[in-house]
Short mmCIF file of C-alpha atoms in Angstrom, two decimals:
data_model
loop_
_atom_site.label_atom_id
_atom_site.label_comp_id
_atom_site.label_asym_id
_atom_site.label_seq_id
_atom_site.Cartn_x
_atom_site.Cartn_y
_atom_site.Cartn_z
CA MET T 13 -30.73 -14.56 0.08
CA ARG T 14 -33.23 -11.77 -0.57
CA LEU T 15 -33.66 -8.87 1.79
CA GLU T 16 -37.20 -8.44 0.80
CA ASP T 17 -38.00 -11.87 2.46
CA TYR T 18 -37.41 -10.26 5.84
CA SER T 19 -39.79 -8.16 7.74
CA TYR T 20 -38.05 -7.77 11.14
CA ILE T 21 -34.44 -6.76 11.61
CA TYR T 22 -32.28 -7.32 14.78
CA PHE T 23 -28.83 -5.94 15.29
CA LEU T 24 -26.24 -7.39 17.56
CA GLY T 25 -23.92 -4.38 18.16
CA ILE T 26 -26.02 -1.86 16.77
CA GLY T 27 -23.87 1.01 18.00
CA GLY T 28 -21.00 0.45 15.77
CA ILE T 29 -20.46 3.16 13.09
CA GLY T 30 -21.02 0.71 10.22
CA MET T 31 -23.81 -1.33 11.92
CA SER T 32 -25.86 1.91 12.72
CA ALA T 33 -25.67 3.05 9.08
CA ILE T 34 -27.37 -0.31 7.96
CA ALA T 35 -29.84 -0.01 10.77
CA ARG T 36 -30.72 3.42 9.62
CA TRP T 37 -31.09 2.10 6.13
CA PHE T 38 -33.63 -0.54 7.11
CA ASN T 39 -35.46 1.94 9.31
CA ALA T 40 -35.84 4.41 6.47
CA ARG T 41 -37.54 1.50 4.55
CA LYS T 42 -40.06 1.48 7.41
CA LEU T 43 -39.05 -1.97 8.70
CA PRO T 44 -39.12 -2.53 12.43
CA VAL T 45 -35.60 -2.47 13.73
CA TRP T 46 -34.23 -3.34 17.23
CA GLY T 47 -30.64 -3.77 18.53
CA TYR T 48 -28.41 -4.62 21.29
CA ASP T 49 -25.21 -2.76 22.34
CA LYS T 50 -23.10 -2.98 25.31
CA THR T 51 -22.64 0.86 25.72
CA ARG T 52 -25.20 3.64 25.58
CA THR T 53 -23.65 6.42 23.33
CA PRO T 54 -24.70 9.57 21.41
CA LEU T 55 -24.97 7.48 18.40
CA THR T 56 -27.23 4.80 20.08
CA GLU T 57 -29.34 7.73 21.54
CA ALA T 58 -29.67 9.08 18.03
CA LEU T 59 -30.86 5.82 16.70
CA GLU T 60 -33.55 5.65 19.62
CA GLN T 61 -34.79 9.11 18.76
CA GLU T 62 -35.10 7.85 15.13
CA GLY T 63 -37.47 5.16 16.44
CA ILE T 64 -35.18 2.16 16.66
CA ARG T 65 -35.35 0.41 19.90
CA VAL T 66 -32.09 -0.42 21.60
CA HIS T 67 -31.16 -2.11 24.91
CA TYR T 68 -27.96 -2.44 26.72
CA GLU T 69 -27.81 -5.80 28.44
CA ASP T 70 -26.98 -9.28 27.03
CA ASP T 71 -30.19 -10.78 27.96
CA VAL T 72 -32.34 -13.23 26.11
CA ASN T 73 -35.39 -11.95 27.97
CA LEU T 74 -35.00 -8.53 26.37
CA LEU T 75 -35.23 -9.87 22.81
CA PRO T 76 -38.33 -8.28 21.23
CA LYS T 77 -41.36 -10.54 21.16
CA GLU T 78 -41.79 -9.87 17.42
CA ILE T 79 -38.65 -11.54 16.48
CA LEU T 80 -39.29 -14.45 18.89
CA GLU T 81 -42.78 -14.83 17.21
CA ASN T 82 -41.55 -14.54 13.64
CA LYS T 83 -38.28 -16.55 13.29
CA ALA T 84 -38.51 -17.17 9.48
CA ALA T 85 -39.09 -13.47 8.78
CA THR T 86 -36.27 -12.09 10.97
CA LEU T 87 -32.84 -11.21 9.86
CA VAL T 88 -30.06 -10.88 12.47
CA VAL T 89 -27.23 -8.68 11.52
CA LEU T 90 -24.02 -9.28 13.54
CA THR T 91 -20.88 -7.20 14.11
CA PRO T 92 -17.43 -9.09 14.35
CA ALA T 93 -16.91 -7.18 17.55
CA ILE T 94 -19.67 -9.33 19.42
CA PRO T 95 -17.67 -12.01 21.63
CA ALA T 96 -18.07 -15.60 21.27
CA GLU T 97 -19.64 -16.14 24.64
CA HIS T 98 -22.49 -13.54 23.93
CA THR T 99 -25.70 -15.00 25.37
CA GLU T 100 -28.17 -13.42 22.84
CA TRP T 101 -25.99 -14.53 19.93
CA ALA T 102 -25.80 -18.14 21.22
CA TYR T 103 -29.48 -18.29 21.67
CA LEU T 104 -30.34 -16.94 18.12
CA LYS T 105 -27.85 -19.34 16.50
CA GLU T 106 -29.34 -22.30 18.52
CA GLN T 107 -32.72 -21.31 17.49
CA GLY T 108 -31.80 -21.30 13.79
CA TYR T 109 -32.29 -17.61 13.03
CA THR T 110 -30.93 -16.19 9.88
CA ILE T 111 -27.67 -14.46 10.97
CA LYS T 112 -25.48 -12.45 8.60
CA LYS T 113 -22.46 -10.36 9.25
CA ARG T 114 -22.74 -6.65 8.62
CA SER T 115 -20.31 -7.03 5.62
CA GLU T 116 -22.50 -9.71 4.04
CA VAL T 117 -25.70 -7.58 4.32
CA LEU T 118 -23.73 -4.60 2.89
CA GLY T 119 -22.68 -6.79 -0.05
CA ILE T 120 -26.37 -7.82 -0.70
CA ILE T 121 -27.49 -4.17 -0.53
CA THR T 122 -24.74 -3.15 -3.04
CA GLY T 123 -25.14 -6.25 -5.31
CA SER T 124 -27.17 -4.74 -8.15
CA ALA T 125 -26.01 -1.09 -7.62
CA TYR T 126 -23.24 0.90 -9.38
CA THR T 127 -20.85 0.80 -6.45
CA VAL T 128 -17.90 3.17 -5.43
CA ALA T 129 -15.97 1.33 -2.77
CA VAL T 130 -13.27 2.97 -0.76
CA ALA T 131 -10.76 0.82 0.91
CA GLY T 132 -7.49 1.32 2.86
CA THR T 133 -6.12 0.78 6.12
CA HIS T 134 -6.39 4.71 6.70
CA GLY T 135 -8.04 7.38 4.88
CA LYS T 136 -11.18 5.64 3.68
CA THR T 137 -13.65 7.30 6.05
CA THR T 138 -12.68 10.88 4.97
CA THR T 139 -12.29 9.79 1.28
CA SER T 140 -15.65 8.07 0.98
CA SER T 141 -17.34 11.12 2.69
CA ILE T 142 -15.77 13.40 0.20
CA VAL T 143 -16.78 11.17 -2.74
CA THR T 144 -20.37 11.17 -1.22
CA HIS T 145 -20.39 15.07 -0.93
CA LEU T 146 -19.05 15.57 -4.40
CA LEU T 147 -21.50 13.25 -6.13
CA HIS T 148 -24.50 14.46 -4.09
CA GLU T 149 -23.72 18.11 -4.59
CA GLY T 150 -22.62 17.49 -8.18
CA GLY T 151 -26.17 16.10 -8.99
CA VAL T 152 -25.48 12.50 -9.06
CA ASP T 153 -28.41 10.68 -7.29
CA CYS T 154 -26.52 8.31 -4.75
CA SER T 155 -26.81 6.56 -1.46
CA ALA T 156 -23.89 6.13 0.87
CA PHE T 157 -22.83 4.05 3.91
CA LEU T 158 -19.99 5.72 5.70
CA GLY T 159 -17.63 4.89 8.63
CA GLY T 160 -18.08 8.23 10.40
CA ILE T 161 -20.46 10.92 10.84
CA ALA T 162 -20.22 13.30 7.97
CA THR T 163 -20.58 16.89 9.12
CA ASN T 164 -22.60 17.93 5.98
CA LEU T 165 -25.00 15.14 6.45
CA ASN T 166 -24.94 14.86 10.19
CA SER T 167 -25.01 11.10 9.63
CA ASN T 168 -23.22 8.09 8.42
CA LEU T 169 -25.92 7.34 5.91
CA LEU T 170 -27.20 8.98 2.76
CA ILE T 171 -30.34 7.75 1.11
CA GLY T 172 -30.72 8.48 -2.57
CA ARG T 173 -33.74 9.93 -4.18
CA GLY T 174 -34.42 6.89 -6.50
CA THR T 175 -34.38 8.90 -9.71
CA SER T 176 -32.11 6.61 -11.82
CA ASP T 177 -32.56 3.25 -13.26
CA GLN T 178 -29.54 1.90 -11.41
CA GLU T 179 -29.02 2.84 -7.88
CA THR T 180 -25.53 4.44 -7.17
CA ILE T 181 -23.94 3.50 -3.83
CA VAL T 182 -20.72 4.85 -2.20
CA VAL T 183 -19.55 2.55 0.54
CA GLU T 184 -16.52 2.41 2.92
CA ALA T 185 -14.87 -0.88 2.30
CA ASP T 186 -13.58 -2.20 5.67
CA GLU T 187 -10.56 -4.46 5.62
CA TYR T 188 -11.05 -5.57 9.20
CA ASP T 189 -12.16 -9.37 9.28
CA ARG T 190 -11.84 -9.16 5.42
CA SER T 191 -15.38 -7.50 5.26
CA PHE T 192 -14.65 -5.79 2.05
CA LEU T 193 -14.41 -9.04 0.21
CA THR T 194 -18.39 -9.08 -0.09
CA LEU T 195 -18.07 -6.07 -2.32
CA TYR T 196 -17.76 -6.03 -6.14
CA PRO T 197 -17.27 -2.37 -7.04
CA ASP T 198 -17.39 -0.53 -10.29
CA ILE T 199 -15.06 1.99 -8.93
CA ALA T 200 -12.47 1.07 -6.10
CA ILE T 201 -10.41 3.52 -4.27
CA VAL T 202 -7.59 2.07 -2.32
CA THR T 203 -5.84 4.86 -0.18
CA SER T 204 -3.26 2.60 1.76
CA ALA T 205 -2.44 -0.96 2.40
CA ASP T 206 -0.02 -0.53 5.48
CA PRO T 207 0.29 -3.30 8.01
CA ASP T 208 -2.63 -3.23 10.39
CA HIS T 209 -5.10 -5.71 11.99
CA LEU T 210 -2.38 -8.12 12.29
CA ASP T 211 -4.48 -9.99 14.95
CA ILE T 212 -6.77 -10.91 12.05
CA TYR T 213 -3.98 -11.25 9.16
CA GLY T 214 -1.02 -12.60 11.08
CA ASP T 215 1.48 -10.68 8.72
CA LYS T 216 1.67 -8.03 6.06
CA GLU T 217 1.84 -10.59 3.38
CA GLU T 218 -1.63 -11.98 4.19
CA LEU T 219 -2.96 -8.34 4.35
CA ILE T 220 -1.51 -7.76 0.92
CA ARG T 221 -3.04 -11.01 -0.60
CA THR T 222 -6.46 -9.96 0.80
CA PHE T 223 -6.30 -6.48 -0.78
CA GLN T 224 -5.34 -8.20 -3.98
CA ARG T 225 -8.42 -10.29 -3.74
CA PHE T 226 -10.60 -7.12 -3.15
CA ILE T 227 -8.98 -5.45 -6.11
CA SER T 228 -9.69 -8.61 -8.34
CA GLN T 229 -13.38 -8.01 -7.67
CA VAL T 230 -13.48 -4.70 -9.53
CA LYS T 231 -15.91 -5.25 -12.31
CA PRO T 232 -14.61 -5.48 -16.00
CA GLY T 233 -14.76 -1.88 -17.35
CA GLY T 234 -14.30 -0.40 -13.90
CA TYR T 235 -11.66 1.69 -12.30
CA LEU T 236 -9.07 1.18 -9.70
CA ILE T 237 -7.90 4.53 -8.16
CA LEU T 238 -4.70 3.50 -6.27
CA GLN T 239 -2.41 5.73 -3.95
CA SER T 240 0.96 5.68 -5.65
CA ALA T 241 2.93 4.52 -2.78
CA THR T 242 1.14 1.55 -2.01
CA ASP T 243 2.69 -1.98 -2.37
CA PRO T 244 3.05 -2.45 -6.17
CA ARG T 245 2.06 -6.13 -5.58
CA LEU T 246 -1.52 -4.87 -5.22
CA LEU T 247 -1.63 -4.63 -8.92
CA GLU T 248 -0.88 -8.31 -9.78
CA LYS T 249 -4.51 -9.36 -9.53
CA VAL T 250 -6.02 -6.53 -11.52
CA GLN T 251 -8.75 -7.87 -13.94
CA ASP T 252 -8.36 -7.37 -17.71
CA GLY T 253 -10.47 -4.34 -18.76
CA VAL T 254 -9.96 -2.39 -15.42
CA ARG T 255 -8.44 0.92 -15.75
CA VAL T 256 -5.76 1.71 -13.06
CA ILE T 257 -5.23 5.41 -12.04
CA ARG T 258 -2.47 6.14 -9.56
CA TYR T 259 -2.55 9.22 -7.49
CA SER T 260 -0.56 11.18 -4.83
CA LEU T 261 0.38 14.64 -3.92
CA SER T 262 3.21 14.78 -6.26
CA GLU T 263 3.61 11.35 -8.13
CA GLY T 264 1.51 9.27 -10.51
CA GLU T 265 -0.72 10.19 -13.44
CA SER T 266 -2.90 12.18 -10.97
CA HIS T 267 -1.26 14.69 -8.67
CA VAL T 268 -1.52 18.06 -6.98
CA GLN T 269 -0.11 21.34 -8.09
CA GLN T 270 0.08 24.88 -6.66
CA LEU T 271 -0.55 23.74 -3.04
CA GLU T 272 -0.82 26.39 -0.61
CA ILE T 273 -1.95 26.62 2.98
CA GLN T 274 -4.30 29.58 3.66
CA GLY T 275 -5.32 29.51 7.37
CA TYR T 276 -7.03 26.05 7.91
CA SER T 277 -7.84 25.72 4.26
CA PHE T 278 -5.59 23.80 1.60
CA CYS T 279 -5.75 25.38 -1.89
CA PHE T 280 -4.56 23.40 -4.92
CA ASP T 281 -4.91 22.36 -8.56
CA ALA T 282 -5.74 18.80 -9.33
CA ASP T 283 -4.18 17.29 -12.58
CA THR T 284 -5.74 14.02 -13.56
CA PRO T 285 -6.07 12.02 -16.84
CA PHE T 286 -9.71 13.49 -17.03
CA GLY T 287 -8.60 17.01 -17.06
CA ASN T 288 -7.08 19.78 -14.81
CA ILE T 289 -9.32 21.26 -12.04
CA ALA T 290 -7.97 24.74 -11.08
CA ARG T 291 -8.43 26.64 -7.83
CA LEU T 292 -9.71 24.02 -5.51
CA LYS T 293 -10.20 24.88 -1.91
CA LEU T 294 -10.44 22.30 0.84
CA ALA T 295 -11.46 23.54 4.33
CA LEU T 296 -10.43 20.19 6.07
CA PRO T 297 -6.71 20.71 7.10
CA GLY T 298 -4.00 18.15 6.27
CA TYR T 299 -1.73 17.17 3.36
CA HIS T 300 -3.38 13.63 3.80
CA ASN T 301 -6.73 15.16 3.36
CA VAL T 302 -5.62 16.80 0.11
CA GLU T 303 -4.63 13.55 -1.18
CA ASN T 304 -7.89 12.03 -0.07
CA ALA T 305 -9.77 14.79 -1.98
CA LEU T 306 -7.72 14.05 -5.10
CA ALA T 307 -8.83 10.45 -5.19
CA ALA T 308 -12.49 11.51 -4.66
CA LEU T 309 -12.23 14.22 -7.39
CA ILE T 310 -11.01 11.40 -9.85
CA ALA T 311 -14.06 9.41 -8.89
CA GLY T 312 -16.26 12.40 -9.46
CA GLN T 313 -14.88 12.92 -12.97
CA ILE T 314 -15.33 9.22 -13.80
CA MET T 315 -19.05 9.70 -12.73
CA GLY T 316 -19.39 12.69 -15.14
CA VAL T 317 -19.48 15.55 -12.67
CA SER T 318 -18.02 18.76 -14.21
CA ALA T 319 -15.04 20.52 -12.95
CA ASP T 320 -17.03 23.69 -11.96
CA LYS T 321 -19.50 21.45 -9.81
CA LEU T 322 -16.64 19.51 -8.32
CA ARG T 323 -14.78 22.86 -7.31
CA ASP T 324 -17.93 24.29 -5.74
CA ALA T 325 -18.79 20.98 -3.97
CA LEU T 326 -15.21 20.59 -2.44
CA ALA T 327 -15.46 24.16 -1.11
CA THR T 328 -18.47 23.35 0.90
CA TYR T 329 -17.27 19.92 2.29
CA ARG T 330 -16.92 20.16 6.12
CA GLY T 331 -15.32 16.89 7.03
CA VAL T 332 -16.22 13.93 9.27
CA LYS T 333 -16.62 14.07 13.14
CA ARG T 334 -13.31 13.29 14.75
CA ARG T 335 -11.21 13.74 11.53
CA PHE T 336 -9.05 16.84 12.21
CA GLU T 337 -12.09 18.22 13.93
CA ILE T 338 -11.49 21.70 15.36
CA VAL T 339 -13.28 21.64 18.57
CA TYR T 340 -12.29 24.98 20.12
CA GLU T 341 -10.34 28.07 19.15
CA GLY T 342 -9.95 31.17 21.28
CA GLN T 343 -7.83 32.98 23.83
CA GLY T 344 -4.77 31.85 22.02
CA LYS T 345 -5.46 28.19 22.13
CA VAL T 346 -6.74 25.65 19.64
CA TYR T 347 -8.08 22.31 20.48
CA ILE T 348 -8.37 19.56 17.85
CA ASP T 349 -9.73 15.92 18.03
CA ASP T 350 -8.68 13.18 15.56
CA TYR T 351 -9.50 9.45 15.04
CA ALA T 352 -5.77 8.54 14.23
CA HIS T 353 -4.97 5.13 15.72
CA HIS T 354 -2.12 3.77 13.50
CA PRO T 355 1.35 5.25 13.37
CA LYS T 356 1.00 6.32 9.80
CA GLU T 357 -2.06 8.12 10.50
CA ILE T 358 -0.35 9.87 13.48
CA ASP T 359 2.56 10.86 11.20
CA ALA T 360 0.16 12.38 8.76
CA PHE T 361 -1.78 14.34 11.47
CA MET T 362 1.33 15.57 13.19
CA THR T 363 2.94 16.63 9.93
CA SER T 364 -0.20 18.81 9.09
CA LEU T 365 -0.33 20.11 12.55
CA ARG T 366 3.19 21.24 12.34
CA ALA T 367 2.59 22.92 8.89
CA ILE T 368 -0.37 24.84 10.27
CA TYR T 369 1.07 25.77 13.63
CA PRO T 370 4.87 25.69 13.05
CA ASP T 371 5.76 27.64 16.16
CA LYS T 372 3.14 26.75 18.74
CA LYS T 373 3.53 24.35 21.71
CA LEU T 374 1.78 21.13 20.96
CA THR T 375 0.31 18.82 23.68
CA VAL T 376 -1.18 15.46 22.39
CA VAL T 377 -3.24 13.25 24.44
CA PHE T 378 -3.18 9.70 22.90
CA GLN T 379 -5.06 6.54 23.65
CA PRO T 380 -3.63 3.35 22.14
CA HIS T 381 -6.24 1.21 20.60
CA LEU T 382 -6.02 -2.55 21.03
CA TYR T 383 -3.36 -4.66 22.78
CA SER T 384 -2.27 -6.30 19.47
CA ARG T 385 -1.72 -3.05 17.66
CA THR T 386 0.24 -1.72 20.64
CA ARG T 387 2.38 -4.67 20.63
CA ASP T 388 2.99 -4.85 16.93
CA PHE T 389 3.73 -1.09 16.44
CA ALA T 390 5.04 0.22 19.85
CA THR T 391 8.32 1.56 18.24
CA GLU T 392 6.45 3.17 15.40
CA PHE T 393 3.93 4.79 17.70
CA ALA T 394 6.79 6.25 19.81
CA GLN T 395 8.53 7.70 16.82
CA SER T 396 5.27 9.38 15.60
CA LEU T 397 4.33 10.71 19.21
CA SER T 398 7.85 12.20 19.76
CA ALA T 399 6.90 15.02 17.53
CA ALA T 400 4.64 16.36 20.34
CA ASP T 401 6.13 18.94 22.85
CA GLU T 402 4.13 17.23 25.57
CA LEU T 403 2.59 13.64 25.46
CA ILE T 404 -0.13 12.56 27.60
CA LEU T 405 -0.45 8.95 27.03
CA LEU T 406 -3.67 6.95 28.37
CA ASP T 407 -4.15 3.28 29.06
CA ILE T 408 -4.83 0.95 26.16
CA TYR T 409 -8.46 0.91 24.96
CA PRO T 410 -9.11 -3.03 24.46
CA ALA T 411 -12.24 -2.82 22.35
CA ARG T 412 -12.88 -6.61 21.34
CA GLU T 413 -9.52 -7.93 22.73
CA LYS T 414 -8.51 -9.59 26.10
CA PRO T 415 -5.40 -8.20 27.75
CA ILE T 416 -2.09 -9.51 26.46
CA GLU T 417 0.54 -10.18 29.21
CA GLY T 418 3.26 -7.49 29.17
CA VAL T 419 1.46 -5.25 26.76
CA THR T 420 0.72 -1.80 28.29
CA SER T 421 1.06 1.77 27.33
CA GLU T 422 4.55 1.86 29.07
CA MET T 423 5.83 0.01 26.04
CA ILE T 424 5.25 3.23 23.96
CA LEU T 425 6.11 5.70 26.80
CA GLY T 426 9.60 4.27 27.36
CA LEU T 427 10.52 4.76 23.65
CA VAL T 428 9.15 8.29 23.31
CA SER T 429 11.95 10.74 22.79
CA GLY T 430 9.74 13.96 23.20
CA PRO T 431 10.71 16.57 25.85
CA LYS T 432 7.87 15.84 28.16
CA LYS T 433 5.78 12.70 28.57
CA ILE T 434 3.42 11.35 31.30
CA LEU T 435 0.98 8.40 31.63
CA LEU T 436 -2.44 9.22 32.90
CA HIS T 437 -5.74 7.42 33.36
CA LYS T 438 -8.39 8.89 31.19
CA GLU T 439 -10.35 10.03 34.31
CA ALA T 440 -7.58 12.18 35.33
CA VAL T 441 -6.81 14.11 31.91
CA ALA T 442 -9.32 16.88 32.32
CA ALA T 443 -8.16 17.88 35.70
CA TYR T 444 -4.63 17.71 34.65
CA LEU T 445 -5.23 20.00 31.61
CA ALA T 446 -7.06 22.45 33.89
CA GLU T 447 -3.86 22.87 35.99
CA ASN T 448 -1.38 22.72 33.01
CA ALA T 449 -2.82 24.87 30.42
CA ASP T 450 0.38 26.15 29.06
CA PHE T 451 -0.20 24.48 25.70
CA GLU T 452 -1.06 26.53 22.48
CA VAL T 453 -2.32 23.55 20.40
CA LEU T 454 -3.98 20.64 22.06
CA ALA T 455 -5.09 17.35 20.24
CA THR T 456 -6.87 14.30 21.47
CA VAL T 457 -6.08 11.40 19.28
CA GLY T 458 -7.32 7.79 19.21
CA ALA T 459 -10.02 5.43 18.22
CA GLY T 460 -11.36 4.15 21.56
CA ASP T 461 -13.51 6.09 23.94
CA ILE T 462 -11.12 9.11 24.12
CA ASP T 463 -13.91 11.10 22.48
CA THR T 464 -15.69 11.22 25.91
CA LEU T 465 -13.00 13.64 26.88
CA VAL T 466 -14.05 16.12 24.03
CA LYS T 467 -16.86 17.86 26.04
CA PRO T 468 -15.08 18.24 29.37
CA ILE T 469 -11.99 19.62 27.67
CA LYS T 470 -14.09 21.99 25.57
CA ASN T 471 -15.78 23.06 28.77
CA ILE T 472 -12.48 23.88 30.46
CA LEU T 473 -11.20 25.89 27.79
CA GLU T 474 -14.27 27.85 27.29
CA ASN T 475 -14.57 28.59 31.04
CA ASN T 476 -10.86 29.07 31.74
#
């Protein structure tokens, strides 16, 4: 199919972070864009302010008349999170509309571009946003589709200037629902391939096989930038002519030297096959983020950005919303919000917190995401969260899932060995923290709707 054959675009699930980036891309091309989402959020409100019309009820009568009158010229973009019983989706299928998954549309958009795709069960949003920032600031004309709101852009989308013969696109390559298999990158970064989304894959072996398929789609003459600790079987399907570059903090042909923590900044040298880059400074805390930055720096070197430009660009990178985001600091307290929702991510987050605040009392508010993930990793979650001095555990955020009998947050709570732990409903957290404010470092952690607590908690801290 050709995108130029469609004049009207309708999104089912427009408020998703990946969906909204594509909606913005079509809107920037002056095409009329509409969408449905079940929940009004700051992101959907931003889309409306940009001229995209959004409604929040699953009602066929709310479908815009323009798409009802122009079926052949309408493209419907679908998120996998839309449930099978959705009324609008059923109607549009029955009427024979062209319906494509978000990943399929992204594959079409990137099909003729020089593509840098960042995959991994964690780390891909931060890494893809760093790649985008380094290229953009380093003089490479590029577009980018990101899985988070990059602080420097205040958006999940960057539109290139169109100054080169071949477009360059940076894209977050999402493994959920095997979405990344629509991509054929020139440069692929794989940050991790730990077990996750087992509701989709069934077991780790199928996840590995799917990552192998993604890696096999790197174009001949391209590059695979692979985190050194990933399963070595990922390399079994690398195409001839693809150069593999392994990286980590301390191992692989690309690694970090002279790593120091200076306040919230991590300072280091990067040693890669393309040359050493000295005196780098990353203002986004976390050892894992240094590793993410290293992968992005390698991509920048491959794209021809000089060491001086990479150094200057990294120093001005300001992170992604909800990735180690420092929300408040004052009166002896620090409040940080983070998207971590897998045990490995929580391990990395907690390790970095302890490195920055070694002697501070740490209170963590965690919201488990998905019944299936809670069931599969309850023990691992408990081990990660036991590093907190106080744990406030919320109910499971179901997202797209129906409840699973016997699977609740208590599965995690009972296994936590930390000194203080409680289970609270989300609505009770702000009041609890107002009455129990003896923490020095507070973190809200999770991928569900825990972000709705950020403003209330910040208000409490500012007015306490």
